[in-house]
Every structure is written in C-alpha cells, then in structure tokens.
C-alpha cells in the first residue's frame, strides 16, 4: 500500500519489519524538528522555576507543543487545576479530528491495545506525515514513526532544562524556523499536484491569519486558531470539492 | 510539588483522551462522502494553519523569518527532502541575522 512517488522501499525480507523502518525513517526529520522546540520548552520551564525532571516529565507524558506550553505557563502562573486542565483540553481538541481522520486509514487487524498505544503518539506532525505518506497505516509503521519524535521531544526538553542558557541566542532563533520549514516541505509537493489541496491550504492560512491579526479575534489562543481554521477550511473543501470516490 | 504533579497528570490525561477515543472506539469506516472529504483535507488544513502566520514570529524578527520562509518554499517547490528544507531555511535565517540583524 505505498504511494509510489513518495515511498522509497527499504529492502528487508520481512515486510512487517520493513514497515517499522519506514516509520523510523519518516519520523527522523520530525524528531530533528522537535529538538529545538522542546529545547526551548525545557529552557522556559526551568527558567520559570520548575526542576528539569518535571519539565521532562511533562514532555514525556503530554507530547504536545501548544498544549503543554500553555499548561506549563499556567502552572508557573499559579493557576487553578481546573483552569490548567480546561485550557490544555481546549488546545488539544484538534487531536479529536486527527485521531478520527487517522482511524479511517488504519489497517483492519489492529487490536485495542495497539490502537491505544498508537494514539499516544499522534501529534500534529506524526499525523500529517502518516496521513500524507501512507494510504494504509499499520501498527509497526506508526510505532516506528513515533519513536524518534518521542525521544527527540524528551531529550530536547531535558537538554534545554539542564543547559538552560548555554546555546547562543542567535542559533536558538535560527532553529525556531525548522519546524515550520518542515511543514512547508510536507505540504508544497501535494499542493503542486492538486489545485484543490492548494485552495484548502490557502483558506486555512487565510483564516488563521485573520484570527491572528484582526482586532478582537487576537485574544484566541493558538490552539483555537488552528482548530477553527482547520474546521473552516475542511468544511469549505468538503462542500465545494467533495472527493468523488474515496476508498 | 504534589500540586504540580497533579497538574501534570491532568494535562497528560486531557492530551491523551482526544487522541485515543476516536482511534480506539470508532471502528467502522465513515461512509458519508462529505465527512470523508472533510477528514481527507484535515492534514493539509492543519499544516497550513499551523505554519502561517506563526512562522513569521518563529525567529524573533519578521525579516529573517520571511527569508527563511522564502527559502523553505523554494526548496519545497523543487521537492527537496524535509531535513534539507529545514536546515537550509535555518541556515538562511542565521546568515540573515548575522549580517543584517
């Protein structure tokens, strides 16, 4: 079940093991992109007064950027547990959509345990890569895909927490762009091939820009901006460009 | 400290639940073409919404971010790999900030 122009096959005897390594390969750039972001998270959390191990624990149990940044900020600000939980939940609501979308592409033979384990590794990036690169998602592919980013996210946080201010600011700033550059590398090739996908992306970008810059709407958190822009763009796409026959 | 650990636990819980509920309990495939199309477009919309305009504020100044953005768009257009695009964009930002920042 490979998309021919996107997947380079790795020659191994066992096709199931091959899936794991394909996942590892696809996850590597995500892991690399996560290090500077989680590094910054570790830095901010420890600067704010949390010990490095708590910062790392947050990364290893939450595995989400916007949600844990917001939650940690609220912890540092001394907010109530209810406020912390509710805000984090709102920001993470978008995972409902991703999990739902990914569920449509799962290989049919997955057990409940496998599904529960895979679900933990759904992030904006692993979701995007898995759903764009694969037409059917197997357990071993997803496992391979998750391992690198998970370790990258945890390691980056720990390093950021320990090193705190060691990295020169200029380098930190330059690395801030890597994650977004990666997103661009993911969406541009399919957008080149499909006018519809280009339009969907344009709508999403337009809405998220409007929510960022228009007066009054600026108060929305980043998680809400992404959620609203996604829903609007996908409703638009499903209404005006319904796909004829989706397997 | 107990309070902080409790907060971390609750955050982990509300990060996991939206991920696991649909994947674990919605076994049947969705038939509606509308909903299928909606879900098909989700990854592209999410990536678009996450990237822009957030990328403009990712490097501390909009000028260098625009340069990195442009480099990433150009390399992505020629279908270079993810790592290549990411590192060259970061390098362009670094050079811009070093010489002009």
mmCIF file of N, CA and C in Angstrom, chain B:
data_model
loop_
_atom_site.group_PDB
_atom_site.id
_atom_site.type_symbol
_atom_site.label_atom_id
_atom_site.label_comp_id
_atom_site.label_asym_id
_atom_site.label_seq_id
_atom_site.Cartn_x
_atom_site.Cartn_y
_atom_site.Cartn_z
ATOM 1 N N UNK B 1 4.621 20.703 45.383
ATOM 2 C CA UNK B 1 5.120 19.730 44.406
ATOM 3 C C UNK B 1 4.045 18.720 44.011
ATOM 4 N N UNK B 2 3.270 18.262 45.011
ATOM 5 C CA UNK B 2 2.174 17.332 44.735
ATOM 6 C C UNK B 2 1.175 17.995 43.783
ATOM 7 N N UNK B 3 0.933 19.282 44.031
ATOM 8 C CA UNK B 3 0.017 20.052 43.198
ATOM 9 C C UNK B 3 0.500 20.117 41.749
ATOM 10 N N UNK B 4 1.798 20.345 41.592
ATOM 11 C CA UNK B 4 2.373 20.413 40.241
ATOM 12 C C UNK B 4 2.261 19.051 39.545
ATOM 13 N N UNK B 5 2.577 17.992 40.292
ATOM 14 C CA UNK B 5 2.488 16.653 39.695
ATOM 15 C C UNK B 5 1.050 16.324 39.306
ATOM 16 N N UNK B 6 0.113 16.762 40.141
ATOM 17 C CA UNK B 6 -1.304 16.540 39.831
ATOM 18 C C UNK B 6 -1.685 17.288 38.549
ATOM 19 N N UNK B 7 -1.197 18.525 38.429
ATOM 20 C CA UNK B 7 -1.471 19.322 37.225
ATOM 21 C C UNK B 7 -0.884 18.632 35.998
ATOM 22 N N UNK B 8 0.341 18.093 36.124
ATOM 23 C CA UNK B 8 0.981 17.405 35.007
ATOM 24 C C UNK B 8 0.163 16.183 34.612
ATOM 25 N N UNK B 9 -0.341 15.450 35.615
ATOM 26 C CA UNK B 9 -1.159 14.271 35.340
ATOM 27 C C UNK B 9 -2.441 14.657 34.589
ATOM 28 N N UNK B 10 -3.110 15.709 35.055
ATOM 29 C CA UNK B 10 -4.353 16.143 34.404
ATOM 30 C C UNK B 10 -4.087 16.608 32.972
ATOM 31 N N UNK B 11 -2.986 17.327 32.783
ATOM 32 C CA UNK B 11 -2.615 17.778 31.434
ATOM 33 C C UNK B 11 -2.387 16.567 30.518
ATOM 34 N N UNK B 12 -1.696 15.551 31.067
ATOM 35 C CA UNK B 12 -1.426 14.351 30.273
ATOM 36 C C UNK B 12 -2.746 13.672 29.894
ATOM 37 N N UNK B 13 -3.668 13.629 30.854
ATOM 38 C CA UNK B 13 -4.953 12.978 30.619
ATOM 39 C C UNK B 13 -5.721 13.673 29.489
ATOM 40 N N UNK B 14 -5.806 15.012 29.552
ATOM 41 C CA UNK B 14 -6.586 15.716 28.526
ATOM 42 C C UNK B 14 -5.813 15.859 27.215
ATOM 43 N N UNK B 15 -4.519 15.480 27.220
ATOM 44 C CA UNK B 15 -3.790 15.411 25.948
ATOM 45 C C UNK B 15 -4.039 14.058 25.300
ATOM 46 N N UNK B 16 -4.237 13.030 26.131
ATOM 47 C CA UNK B 16 -4.376 11.675 25.610
ATOM 48 C C UNK B 16 -5.807 11.356 25.169
ATOM 49 N N UNK B 17 -6.789 11.805 25.947
ATOM 50 C CA UNK B 17 -8.176 11.438 25.650
ATOM 51 C C UNK B 17 -8.633 11.782 24.225
ATOM 52 N N UNK B 18 -8.414 13.019 23.744
ATOM 53 C CA UNK B 18 -8.876 13.316 22.377
ATOM 54 C C UNK B 18 -8.148 12.478 21.326
ATOM 55 N N UNK B 19 -6.952 11.991 21.674
ATOM 56 C CA UNK B 19 -6.211 11.188 20.707
ATOM 57 C C UNK B 19 -6.736 9.765 20.676
ATOM 58 N N UNK B 20 -7.077 9.250 21.868
ATOM 59 C CA UNK B 20 -7.350 7.811 21.937
ATOM 60 C C UNK B 20 -8.820 7.480 21.668
ATOM 61 N N UNK B 21 -9.750 8.359 22.044
ATOM 62 C CA UNK B 21 -11.164 7.982 21.963
ATOM 63 C C UNK B 21 -11.615 7.597 20.551
ATOM 64 N N UNK B 22 -11.389 8.467 19.539
ATOM 65 C CA UNK B 22 -11.836 8.065 18.196
ATOM 66 C C UNK B 22 -11.088 6.848 17.658
ATOM 67 N N UNK B 23 -9.790 6.783 17.943
ATOM 68 C CA UNK B 23 -8.976 5.708 17.377
ATOM 69 C C UNK B 23 -9.348 4.361 17.987
ATOM 70 N N UNK B 24 -9.688 4.354 19.285
ATOM 71 C CA UNK B 24 -9.949 3.096 19.968
ATOM 72 C C UNK B 24 -11.386 2.626 19.785
ATOM 73 N N UNK B 25 -12.334 3.566 19.703
ATOM 74 C CA UNK B 25 -13.728 3.142 19.795
ATOM 75 C C UNK B 25 -14.561 3.389 18.544
ATOM 76 N N UNK B 26 -14.003 4.122 17.556
ATOM 77 C CA UNK B 26 -14.777 4.314 16.336
ATOM 78 C C UNK B 26 -14.259 3.338 15.290
ATOM 79 N N UNK B 27 -14.749 2.091 15.350
ATOM 80 C CA UNK B 27 -14.175 1.052 14.498
ATOM 81 C C UNK B 27 -14.650 1.151 13.054
ATOM 82 N N UNK B 28 -15.935 1.457 12.850
ATOM 83 C CA UNK B 28 -16.429 1.380 11.479
ATOM 84 C C UNK B 28 -15.979 2.582 10.652
ATOM 85 N N UNK B 29 -15.802 2.337 9.377
ATOM 86 C CA UNK B 29 -15.402 3.417 8.483
ATOM 87 C C UNK B 29 -16.578 4.372 8.280
ATOM 88 N N UNK B 30 -16.240 5.636 8.056
ATOM 89 C CA UNK B 30 -17.280 6.624 7.818
ATOM 90 C C UNK B 30 -17.701 6.565 6.350
ATOM 91 N N UNK B 31 -18.997 6.504 6.075
ATOM 92 C CA UNK B 31 -19.467 6.343 4.699
ATOM 93 C C UNK B 31 -19.716 7.660 3.971
ATOM 94 N N UNK B 32 -20.185 8.675 4.712
ATOM 95 C CA UNK B 32 -20.570 9.932 4.092
ATOM 96 C C UNK B 32 -19.431 10.557 3.292
ATOM 97 N N UNK B 33 -19.644 10.835 1.984
ATOM 98 C CA UNK B 33 -18.591 11.463 1.168
ATOM 99 C C UNK B 33 -18.194 12.826 1.722
ATOM 100 N N UNK B 34 -19.186 13.539 2.285
ATOM 101 C CA UNK B 34 -18.897 14.854 2.857
ATOM 102 C C UNK B 34 -17.882 14.720 3.984
ATOM 103 N N UNK B 35 -18.156 13.797 4.893
ATOM 104 C CA UNK B 35 -17.292 13.644 6.054
ATOM 105 C C UNK B 35 -15.932 13.070 5.659
ATOM 106 N N UNK B 36 -15.952 12.153 4.681
ATOM 107 C CA UNK B 36 -14.691 11.595 4.190
ATOM 108 C C UNK B 36 -13.822 12.678 3.573
ATOM 109 N N UNK B 37 -14.452 13.551 2.774
ATOM 110 C CA UNK B 37 -13.696 14.641 2.163
ATOM 111 C C UNK B 37 -13.155 15.557 3.250
ATOM 112 N N UNK B 38 -14.010 15.868 4.228
ATOM 113 C CA UNK B 38 -13.602 16.718 5.349
ATOM 114 C C UNK B 38 -12.338 16.159 5.994
ATOM 115 N N UNK B 39 -12.369 14.879 6.337
ATOM 116 C CA UNK B 39 -11.232 14.266 7.024
ATOM 117 C C UNK B 39 -9.999 14.204 6.119
ATOM 118 N N UNK B 40 -10.238 14.006 4.818
ATOM 119 C CA UNK B 40 -9.118 13.941 3.889
ATOM 120 C C UNK B 40 -8.347 15.269 3.868
ATOM 121 N N UNK B 41 -9.087 16.372 3.998
ATOM 122 C CA UNK B 41 -8.441 17.684 3.916
ATOM 123 C C UNK B 41 -7.800 18.127 5.234
ATOM 124 N N UNK B 42 -8.129 17.435 6.342
ATOM 125 C CA UNK B 42 -7.634 17.877 7.657
ATOM 126 C C UNK B 42 -6.108 18.092 7.726
ATOM 127 N N UNK B 43 -5.274 17.105 7.299
ATOM 128 C CA UNK B 43 -3.833 17.334 7.488
ATOM 129 C C UNK B 43 -3.319 18.573 6.753
ATOM 130 N N UNK B 44 -3.817 18.809 5.538
ATOM 131 C CA UNK B 44 -3.349 19.978 4.778
ATOM 132 C C UNK B 44 -3.778 21.271 5.463
ATOM 133 N N UNK B 45 -5.033 21.285 5.934
ATOM 134 C CA UNK B 45 -5.531 22.479 6.603
ATOM 135 C C UNK B 45 -4.777 22.729 7.909
ATOM 136 N N UNK B 46 -4.549 21.661 8.695
ATOM 137 C CA UNK B 46 -3.831 21.818 9.969
ATOM 138 C C UNK B 46 -2.434 22.383 9.720
ATOM 139 N N UNK B 47 -1.723 21.806 8.752
ATOM 140 C CA UNK B 47 -0.354 22.251 8.498
ATOM 141 C C UNK B 47 -0.335 23.699 8.019
ATOM 142 N N UNK B 48 -1.282 24.036 7.140
ATOM 143 C CA UNK B 48 -1.350 25.419 6.665
ATOM 144 C C UNK B 48 -1.614 26.374 7.818
ATOM 145 N N UNK B 49 -2.601 26.041 8.634
ATOM 146 C CA UNK B 49 -2.978 26.926 9.743
ATOM 147 C C UNK B 49 -1.857 27.039 10.768
ATOM 148 N N UNK B 50 -1.120 25.944 10.986
ATOM 149 C CA UNK B 50 -0.041 25.988 11.978
ATOM 150 C C UNK B 50 1.149 26.788 11.487
ATOM 151 N N UNK B 51 1.389 26.726 10.173
ATOM 152 C CA UNK B 51 2.598 27.346 9.632
ATOM 153 C C UNK B 51 2.469 28.860 9.502
ATOM 154 N N UNK B 52 1.335 29.271 8.983
ATOM 155 C CA UNK B 52 1.195 30.705 8.720
ATOM 156 C C UNK B 52 0.014 31.261 9.505
ATOM 157 N N UNK B 53 0.145 32.370 10.200
ATOM 158 C CA UNK B 53 1.314 33.261 10.231
ATOM 159 C C UNK B 53 2.360 32.948 11.298
ATOM 160 N N UNK B 54 2.245 31.805 12.026
ATOM 161 C CA UNK B 54 3.175 31.543 13.141
ATOM 162 C C UNK B 54 4.639 31.604 12.711
ATOM 163 N N UNK B 55 4.927 31.211 11.464
ATOM 164 C CA UNK B 55 6.319 31.185 11.003
ATOM 165 C C UNK B 55 6.964 32.578 11.055
ATOM 166 N N UNK B 56 6.140 33.607 10.873
ATOM 167 C CA UNK B 56 6.677 34.977 10.859
ATOM 168 C C UNK B 56 7.248 35.372 12.220
ATOM 169 N N UNK B 57 6.775 34.690 13.278
ATOM 170 C CA UNK B 57 7.223 35.056 14.625
ATOM 171 C C UNK B 57 8.170 34.018 15.212
ATOM 172 N N UNK B 58 8.670 33.109 14.356
ATOM 173 C CA UNK B 58 9.445 31.973 14.871
ATOM 174 C C UNK B 58 10.908 32.310 15.114
ATOM 175 N N UNK B 59 11.381 33.416 14.564
ATOM 176 C CA UNK B 59 12.826 33.674 14.653
ATOM 177 C C UNK B 59 13.162 34.965 15.399
ATOM 178 N N UNK B 60 12.171 35.643 15.906
ATOM 179 C CA UNK B 60 12.454 36.859 16.663
ATOM 180 C C UNK B 60 12.329 38.137 15.846
ATOM 181 N N UNK B 61 12.510 38.060 14.516
ATOM 182 C CA UNK B 61 12.237 39.241 13.688
ATOM 183 C C UNK B 61 11.631 38.793 12.361
ATOM 184 N N UNK B 62 10.711 39.621 11.853
ATOM 185 C CA UNK B 62 9.941 39.210 10.679
ATOM 186 C C UNK B 62 10.808 39.125 9.415
ATOM 187 N N UNK B 63 11.821 39.995 9.309
ATOM 188 C CA UNK B 63 12.681 39.997 8.126
ATOM 189 C C UNK B 63 13.353 38.648 7.908
ATOM 190 N N UNK B 64 14.024 38.152 8.951
ATOM 191 C CA UNK B 64 14.731 36.870 8.802
ATOM 192 C C UNK B 64 13.732 35.736 8.617
ATOM 193 N N UNK B 65 12.562 35.857 9.262
ATOM 194 C CA UNK B 65 11.546 34.806 9.111
ATOM 195 C C UNK B 65 11.065 34.742 7.670
ATOM 196 N N UNK B 66 10.890 35.916 7.039
ATOM 197 C CA UNK B 66 10.455 35.941 5.637
ATOM 198 C C UNK B 66 11.503 35.297 4.727
ATOM 199 N N UNK B 67 12.782 35.569 5.041
ATOM 200 C CA UNK B 67 13.849 34.958 4.251
ATOM 201 C C UNK B 67 13.803 33.434 4.399
ATOM 202 N N UNK B 68 13.684 32.952 5.638
ATOM 203 C CA UNK B 68 13.607 31.510 5.881
ATOM 204 C C UNK B 68 12.381 30.904 5.220
ATOM 205 N N UNK B 69 11.261 31.612 5.301
ATOM 206 C CA UNK B 69 10.003 31.196 4.674
ATOM 207 C C UNK B 69 10.202 31.030 3.173
ATOM 208 N N UNK B 70 10.823 32.050 2.550
ATOM 209 C CA UNK B 70 11.055 32.017 1.105
ATOM 210 C C UNK B 70 11.950 30.861 0.699
ATOM 211 N N UNK B 71 13.029 30.666 1.450
ATOM 212 C CA UNK B 71 13.951 29.572 1.142
ATOM 213 C C UNK B 71 13.219 28.234 1.257
ATOM 214 N N UNK B 72 12.422 28.079 2.325
ATOM 215 C CA UNK B 72 11.693 26.825 2.519
ATOM 216 C C UNK B 72 10.702 26.580 1.378
ATOM 217 N N UNK B 73 9.979 27.640 0.973
ATOM 218 C CA UNK B 73 9.009 27.500 -0.125
ATOM 219 C C UNK B 73 9.700 27.072 -1.414
ATOM 220 N N UNK B 74 10.824 27.725 -1.696
ATOM 221 C CA UNK B 74 11.542 27.450 -2.933
ATOM 222 C C UNK B 74 12.030 26.000 -2.967
ATOM 223 N N UNK B 75 12.703 25.585 -1.869
ATOM 224 C CA UNK B 75 13.238 24.216 -1.838
ATOM 225 C C UNK B 75 12.117 23.184 -1.836
ATOM 226 N N UNK B 76 11.021 23.498 -1.140
ATOM 227 C CA UNK B 76 9.889 22.560 -1.096
ATOM 228 C C UNK B 76 9.258 22.442 -2.475
ATOM 229 N N UNK B 77 9.233 23.563 -3.212
ATOM 230 C CA UNK B 77 8.662 23.549 -4.553
ATOM 231 C C UNK B 77 9.445 22.596 -5.452
ATOM 232 N N UNK B 78 10.770 22.549 -5.253
ATOM 233 C CA UNK B 78 11.581 21.616 -6.034
ATOM 234 C C UNK B 78 11.672 20.249 -5.355
ATOM 235 N N UNK B 79 10.791 20.030 -4.374
ATOM 236 C CA UNK B 79 10.604 18.733 -3.730
ATOM 237 C C UNK B 79 11.871 18.184 -3.085
ATOM 238 N N UNK B 80 12.612 19.065 -2.394
ATOM 239 C CA UNK B 80 13.758 18.603 -1.621
ATOM 240 C C UNK B 80 13.240 17.921 -0.355
ATOM 241 N N UNK B 81 14.077 17.101 0.284
ATOM 242 C CA UNK B 81 13.669 16.369 1.483
ATOM 243 C C UNK B 81 13.394 17.278 2.665
ATOM 244 N N UNK B 82 12.686 16.725 3.671
ATOM 245 C CA UNK B 82 12.295 17.530 4.828
ATOM 246 C C UNK B 82 13.493 18.125 5.557
ATOM 247 N N UNK B 83 14.531 17.290 5.765
ATOM 248 C CA UNK B 83 15.691 17.776 6.518
ATOM 249 C C UNK B 83 16.407 18.869 5.740
ATOM 250 N N UNK B 84 16.568 18.660 4.432
ATOM 251 C CA UNK B 84 17.235 19.664 3.599
ATOM 252 C C UNK B 84 16.514 20.996 3.706
ATOM 253 N N UNK B 85 15.202 20.957 3.541
ATOM 254 C CA UNK B 85 14.416 22.192 3.590
ATOM 255 C C UNK B 85 14.572 22.866 4.958
ATOM 256 N N UNK B 86 14.451 22.071 6.036
ATOM 257 C CA UNK B 86 14.515 22.623 7.389
ATOM 258 C C UNK B 86 15.877 23.254 7.676
ATOM 259 N N UNK B 87 16.960 22.535 7.337
ATOM 260 C CA UNK B 87 18.291 23.046 7.674
ATOM 261 C C UNK B 87 18.677 24.258 6.827
ATOM 262 N N UNK B 88 18.325 24.239 5.533
ATOM 263 C CA UNK B 88 18.669 25.389 4.698
ATOM 264 C C UNK B 88 17.880 26.634 5.117
ATOM 265 N N UNK B 89 16.624 26.430 5.527
ATOM 266 C CA UNK B 89 15.837 27.570 5.997
ATOM 267 C C UNK B 89 16.476 28.160 7.253
ATOM 268 N N UNK B 90 16.896 27.278 8.180
ATOM 269 C CA UNK B 90 17.531 27.751 9.419
ATOM 270 C C UNK B 90 18.846 28.459 9.106
ATOM 271 N N UNK B 91 19.600 27.903 8.158
ATOM 272 C CA UNK B 91 20.881 28.492 7.783
ATOM 273 C C UNK B 91 20.672 29.886 7.181
ATOM 274 N N UNK B 92 19.641 30.008 6.329
ATOM 275 C CA UNK B 92 19.335 31.307 5.717
ATOM 276 C C UNK B 92 18.965 32.331 6.789
ATOM 277 N N UNK B 93 18.180 31.905 7.773
ATOM 278 C CA UNK B 93 17.798 32.802 8.868
ATOM 279 C C UNK B 93 19.040 33.246 9.636
ATOM 280 N N UNK B 94 19.916 32.267 9.922
ATOM 281 C CA UNK B 94 21.125 32.569 10.682
ATOM 282 C C UNK B 94 21.996 33.582 9.942
ATOM 283 N N UNK B 95 22.194 33.347 8.637
ATOM 284 C CA UNK B 95 23.015 34.271 7.835
ATOM 285 C C UNK B 95 22.402 35.664 7.813
ATOM 286 N N UNK B 96 21.082 35.704 7.610
ATOM 287 C CA UNK B 96 20.394 36.997 7.548
ATOM 288 C C UNK B 96 20.584 37.761 8.855
ATOM 289 N N UNK B 97 20.399 37.047 9.966
ATOM 290 C CA UNK B 97 20.519 37.714 11.271
ATOM 291 C C UNK B 97 21.960 38.111 11.560
ATOM 292 N N UNK B 98 22.900 37.286 11.077
ATOM 293 C CA UNK B 98 24.308 37.548 11.337
ATOM 294 C C UNK B 98 24.777 38.798 10.595
ATOM 295 N N UNK B 99 24.370 38.929 9.328
ATOM 296 C CA UNK B 99 24.876 40.035 8.519
ATOM 297 C C UNK B 99 23.998 41.276 8.562
ATOM 298 N N UNK B 100 22.695 41.092 8.750
ATOM 299 C CA UNK B 100 21.800 42.241 8.647
ATOM 300 C C UNK B 100 21.041 42.530 9.933
ATOM 301 N N UNK B 101 21.034 41.583 10.863
ATOM 302 C CA UNK B 101 20.211 41.716 12.069
ATOM 303 C C UNK B 101 20.775 42.707 13.080
#
